[in-house]
Structure formats: C-alpha cells, structure tokens
C-alpha cells in the first residue's frame, strides 16, 4: 500500500501534552483562572469556608468568596493543534502544603498568581518554585479597586530574578489567561533549551 503525501497529511496529530501548575495565595483566583480557559468541565475540589476556618482564612478583598480549594483544580486547554496543556491548580491555604510535592511532579512550569493588595501571600509559591528550579511566570490578577503597579515594581517587591516574566491578567478572561499560559510555556521551553545547550565557549 502506498503512503503518499496526501494520506500522511490526513493523519491526526498526536499532541504534546504539558503539565502546568497554577499557584498563589489564598483566594487570588486560581480556581477562576482554570475555569476561564478549560475546554473540559474543570474538576474542582471546593469546600465551603467554615466558621472554624474564619480566624485563618483571610477574606480581605474577596469578601464574596464562599468556598476554597482543598485538593486541586484540574483543566485542559489546547493551545495549538499539537500542544495541549493540563492545568493543575493548587490549594491556596498553608494547611494544604503537603499536597504540593505530589502536584509538582513532572510540571514543565507554573503560574504564580498574585494580588497586589496582598502580595506577600504569593511569597511561599515563589520560594517553592525557585528552590526546585521550576520555571514560573508571575501573573498579577487585576482585581477592581486594587492599585495598579508597573511590572518592574512587582518584580522588585517579589525580589525576582530579572528573567522571570511578570504580566498583568484578568483570571476571569479566557484571552488574558491564554496569554499568560503562552508566556509560561515559552519561558519554560527557552530555559530548558538553555540548560540542554549551554552557550558554546
Ligand atoms: N473582581 C474579580 N474577582 C475575582 C477575580 N478572580 C477571582 N475573583 C473572585 O475572587 C474569589 C476567589 O477566587 P478563587 O478562584 O476561588 O480563588 P482561589 O485562588 O482558587 O482560592 P483558594 O483555592 O481558596 O486559595 C472568587 O469570589 C472569585 O469570583 C478577578 O479577576 N476579579
Ligand atoms: Mg481555588
């Protein structure tokens, strides 16, 4: 049987699948971000915020929030015909840190979502990825009413390596989140190539 060019063209492309983490502090919009872009109904593990959690779950700025992620969010987006991202949203609260190592296995890169009204909430996520050399991009989720800062200010406040991309986003907006994910993939791939092919001397 002959395999001409035309029959080869019709073969479906087997996409490359990449795992991306979505991290950041409590209530910064991780579940919202995964839900905004996922082409499958996102798997969520939301539980109601309880009276018992009130002293530790700081709702300043997200007073309308009624639930929190207790294990993970999961979603999928096809960036290109041959490139599919699996998104894993992490739980935001400190008491679920023990899940992170499991979630981080095999991740190409990560988004650290930040809210400028409480930037310190994402320090732990930034530290986590820096320590493990997992490439990450910082995406500032621009809530209404939050002061807008230039990316350089955010970069300095988080004491980031100048190569770490910082961009503004709206976690509810599909296009905006897509742009963030494209940046994460491009940055992670660039870094990986640099590690594999050190500059010739
Ligand atoms: N105004 C505004 N509200 C947002 C935005 N993103 C998320 N929210 C709201 O903020 C609250 C927190 O969003 P979540 O997506 O649950 O945050 P999370 O980071 O998953 O929270 P945890 O899993 O509990 O850490 C929800 O009430 C959202 O509707 C945004 O970009 N703008
Ligand atoms: Mg969540």
Coordinates of C-alpha atoms and ligand atoms in Angstrom, one line a residue:
X1 CA 0.0 0.0 0.0
X2 CA 1.4 3.4 -1.0
X3 CA 1.6 6.2 1.6
X4 CA 1.5 9.3 -0.5
X5 CA 1.9 12.8 1.0
X6 CA -1.8 13.3 0.9
X7 CA -2.6 10.3 3.1
X8 CA 0.1 11.4 5.6
X9 CA -1.3 14.8 5.9
X10 CA -4.7 13.5 7.0
X11 CA -3.3 11.5 9.9
X12 CA -4.4 13.2 13.2
X13 CA -1.6 14.9 15.0
X14 CA -0.6 13.4 18.3
X15 CA -0.4 16.5 20.5
X16 CA 2.4 17.1 23.0
X17 CA 0.9 17.4 26.5
X18 CA 2.4 19.6 29.1
X19 CA 1.6 19.9 32.8
X20 CA 1.4 23.5 34.2
X21 CA 0.8 24.4 37.8
X22 CA -1.4 27.3 38.9
X23 CA -0.3 28.5 42.3
X24 CA -0.6 31.6 44.5
X25 CA -2.1 32.6 47.8
X26 CA -5.5 32.1 49.3
X27 CA -8.3 33.5 47.2
X28 CA -6.1 35.0 44.5
X29 CA -8.2 33.5 41.6
X30 CA -6.6 30.1 40.8
X31 CA -9.8 28.2 40.5
X32 CA -11.3 31.1 38.5
X33 CA -8.3 31.0 36.1
X34 CA -8.5 27.3 35.4
X35 CA -12.3 27.6 34.9
X36 CA -11.9 30.5 32.5
X37 CA -9.8 28.6 30.0
X38 CA -10.6 24.9 30.4
X39 CA -12.2 23.3 27.5
X40 CA -13.4 20.4 29.7
X41 CA -15.6 21.0 32.7
X42 CA -12.9 21.6 35.3
X43 CA -12.5 19.2 38.1
X44 CA -12.8 21.2 41.3
X45 CA -12.4 20.2 44.9
X46 CA -14.2 23.1 46.5
X47 CA -15.4 23.0 50.1
X48 CA -17.4 25.7 51.9
X49 CA -15.5 28.1 54.0
X50 CA -16.5 27.3 57.5
X51 CA -16.9 29.2 60.8
X52 CA -14.0 27.1 62.1
X53 CA -11.7 28.4 59.4
X54 CA -12.6 32.1 59.8
X55 CA -9.6 33.1 62.0
X56 CA -7.1 31.7 59.5
X57 CA -8.9 32.3 56.1
X58 CA -8.2 36.0 55.4
X59 CA -11.1 37.2 53.1
X60 CA -9.9 40.8 52.8
X61 CA -10.6 41.8 49.2
X62 CA -12.5 38.7 48.3
X63 CA -15.4 39.0 50.8
X64 CA -17.8 37.3 48.3
X65 CA -15.8 34.1 48.5
X66 CA -17.8 31.2 49.9
X67 CA -15.6 28.2 49.0
X68 CA -12.0 27.1 49.0
X69 CA -10.0 24.5 47.1
X70 CA -9.0 21.6 49.3
X71 CA -7.0 19.4 46.9
X72 CA -6.7 20.8 43.4
X73 CA -8.3 22.2 40.3
X74 CA -7.8 20.4 37.0
X75 CA -8.5 21.7 33.5
X76 CA -7.3 21.3 29.9
X77 CA -6.6 23.8 27.1
X78 CA -5.4 23.1 23.5
X79 CA -3.0 26.0 22.8
X80 CA -2.3 24.6 19.3
X81 CA -3.4 21.5 17.4
X82 CA -0.2 19.9 18.5
X83 CA 0.1 21.3 22.0
X84 CA -2.3 20.6 24.9
X85 CA -1.8 21.9 28.5
X86 CA -3.1 20.2 31.6
X87 CA -3.6 22.7 34.3
X88 CA -3.3 21.8 37.9
X89 CA -4.5 24.5 40.4
X90 CA -3.0 24.2 43.8
X91 CA -4.9 24.8 47.1
X92 CA -4.1 28.3 48.4
X93 CA -4.1 27.7 52.1
X94 CA -1.0 26.8 54.1
X95 CA -2.6 23.8 55.7
X96 CA -2.7 22.0 52.3
X97 CA 1.1 22.4 51.6
X98 CA 1.7 18.7 51.9
X99 CA -0.1 18.2 48.5
X100 CA 2.3 20.4 46.6
X101 CA 5.1 18.0 46.0
X102 CA 2.7 15.5 44.6
X103 CA 1.2 18.1 42.3
X104 CA 4.5 19.5 41.1
X105 CA 5.8 16.1 39.8
X106 CA 6.5 16.4 36.1
X107 CA 5.4 20.0 35.7
X108 CA 7.0 22.0 32.9
X109 CA 6.3 25.3 34.5
X110 CA 4.0 27.3 36.7
X111 CA 1.9 30.4 37.0
X112 CA 2.1 32.2 40.3
X113 CA -1.0 34.4 40.6
X114 CA -0.6 37.5 42.7
X115 CA -2.9 40.1 44.1
X116 CA -1.2 43.5 44.7
X117 CA -3.4 44.1 47.7
X118 CA -1.6 41.2 49.5
X119 CA 1.5 40.4 47.5
X120 CA 3.1 38.6 50.5
X121 CA 0.6 35.8 50.0
X122 CA 2.5 34.6 47.0
X123 CA 6.0 34.6 48.6
X124 CA 5.7 31.0 49.6
X125 CA 4.8 29.9 46.0
X126 CA 7.7 31.9 44.5
X127 CA 10.1 30.4 47.1
X128 CA 8.8 26.9 46.3
X129 CA 9.5 27.1 42.6
X130 CA 12.8 29.0 43.0
X131 CA 14.1 26.2 45.3
X132 CA 13.1 23.5 42.9
X133 CA 14.2 25.3 39.8
X134 CA 10.7 25.0 38.2
X135 CA 10.3 27.9 35.7
X136 CA 7.4 30.2 36.7
X137 CA 5.7 33.3 35.5
X138 CA 4.1 35.8 37.8
X139 CA 0.6 36.9 36.7
X140 CA -0.9 39.8 38.7
X141 CA -4.7 39.2 38.8
X142 CA -6.0 42.7 38.5
X143 CA -9.0 42.9 40.8
X144 CA -11.2 46.0 40.6
X145 CA -10.1 48.5 43.2
X146 CA -6.6 47.2 43.6
X147 CA -3.8 49.7 42.8
X148 CA -2.1 49.1 39.5
X149 CA 1.7 48.9 39.7
X150 CA 4.2 48.6 36.8
X151 CA 5.6 45.1 36.3
X152 CA 9.1 46.4 37.5
X153 CA 7.6 47.3 40.9
X154 CA 6.1 43.8 41.3
X155 CA 9.4 42.3 40.1
X156 CA 11.3 44.3 42.7
X157 CA 8.8 43.7 45.5
X158 CA 9.0 39.9 44.9
X159 CA 12.8 40.1 44.6
X160 CA 12.5 38.1 41.3
X161 CA 15.3 37.1 39.0
X162 CA 15.1 39.6 36.1
X163 CA 14.4 36.8 33.7
X164 CA 11.1 35.8 35.4
X165 CA 8.2 37.1 33.3
X166 CA 5.7 39.3 35.1
X167 CA 2.4 40.2 33.5
X168 CA -1.0 41.6 34.3
X169 CA -4.1 39.5 33.8
X170 CA -7.7 39.0 34.5
X171 CA -8.3 35.5 35.8
X172 CA -11.9 35.6 34.6
X173 CA -11.0 36.3 31.0
X174 CA -10.1 33.5 28.6
X175 CA -7.9 35.5 26.3
X176 CA -6.0 37.1 29.1
X177 CA -5.4 33.7 30.8
X178 CA -4.4 32.2 27.4
X179 CA -1.7 34.9 27.0
X180 CA -0.3 34.0 30.5
X181 CA -0.2 30.3 29.6
X182 CA 1.6 31.0 26.3
X183 CA 4.2 33.1 28.3
X184 CA 4.7 30.2 30.8
X185 CA 5.3 27.7 28.0
X186 CA 7.6 29.9 26.0
X187 CA 9.6 30.8 29.1
X188 CA 9.9 27.3 30.3
X189 CA 10.9 25.9 26.9
X190 CA 13.5 28.7 26.5
X191 CA 15.0 27.9 29.9
X192 CA 15.0 24.2 29.3
X193 CA 16.8 24.7 25.9
X194 CA 19.4 26.9 27.6
X195 CA 20.1 24.2 30.2
X196 CA 20.4 21.5 27.5
X197 CA 22.6 23.5 25.2
X198 CA 24.9 25.7 27.2
X199 CA 26.4 28.5 25.2
X200 CA 29.5 27.4 23.2
X201 CA 32.7 28.9 24.5
Ligands
LIG1 N1 -13.2 41.1 40.7 C1 -12.5 40.0 40.5 N2 -12.9 38.9 41.2 C2 -12.2 37.8 41.0 C3 -11.2 37.7 40.0 N3 -10.7 36.4 40.1 C4 -11.4 35.8 41.1 N4 -12.3 36.6 41.6 C5 -13.2 36.3 42.7 O1 -12.3 36.1 43.8 C6 -12.7 35.0 44.6 C7 -11.6 34.0 44.7 O2 -11.5 33.2 43.6 P1 -11.0 31.7 43.5 O3 -10.8 31.4 42.1 O4 -11.9 30.8 44.3 O5 -9.6 31.8 44.3 P2 -8.6 30.6 44.6 O6 -7.2 31.2 44.4 O7 -8.9 29.4 43.8 O8 -8.9 30.4 46.1 P3 -8.4 29.2 47.1 O9 -8.5 27.9 46.3 O10 -9.3 29.2 48.2 O11 -7.0 29.5 47.5 C8 -14.0 34.4 44.0 O12 -15.1 35.0 44.6 C9 -13.9 35.0 42.5 O13 -15.2 35.2 41.9 C10 -10.9 38.8 39.3 O14 -10.0 38.8 38.4 N5 -11.6 40.0 39.5
LIG2 MG1 -9.2 27.5 44.5

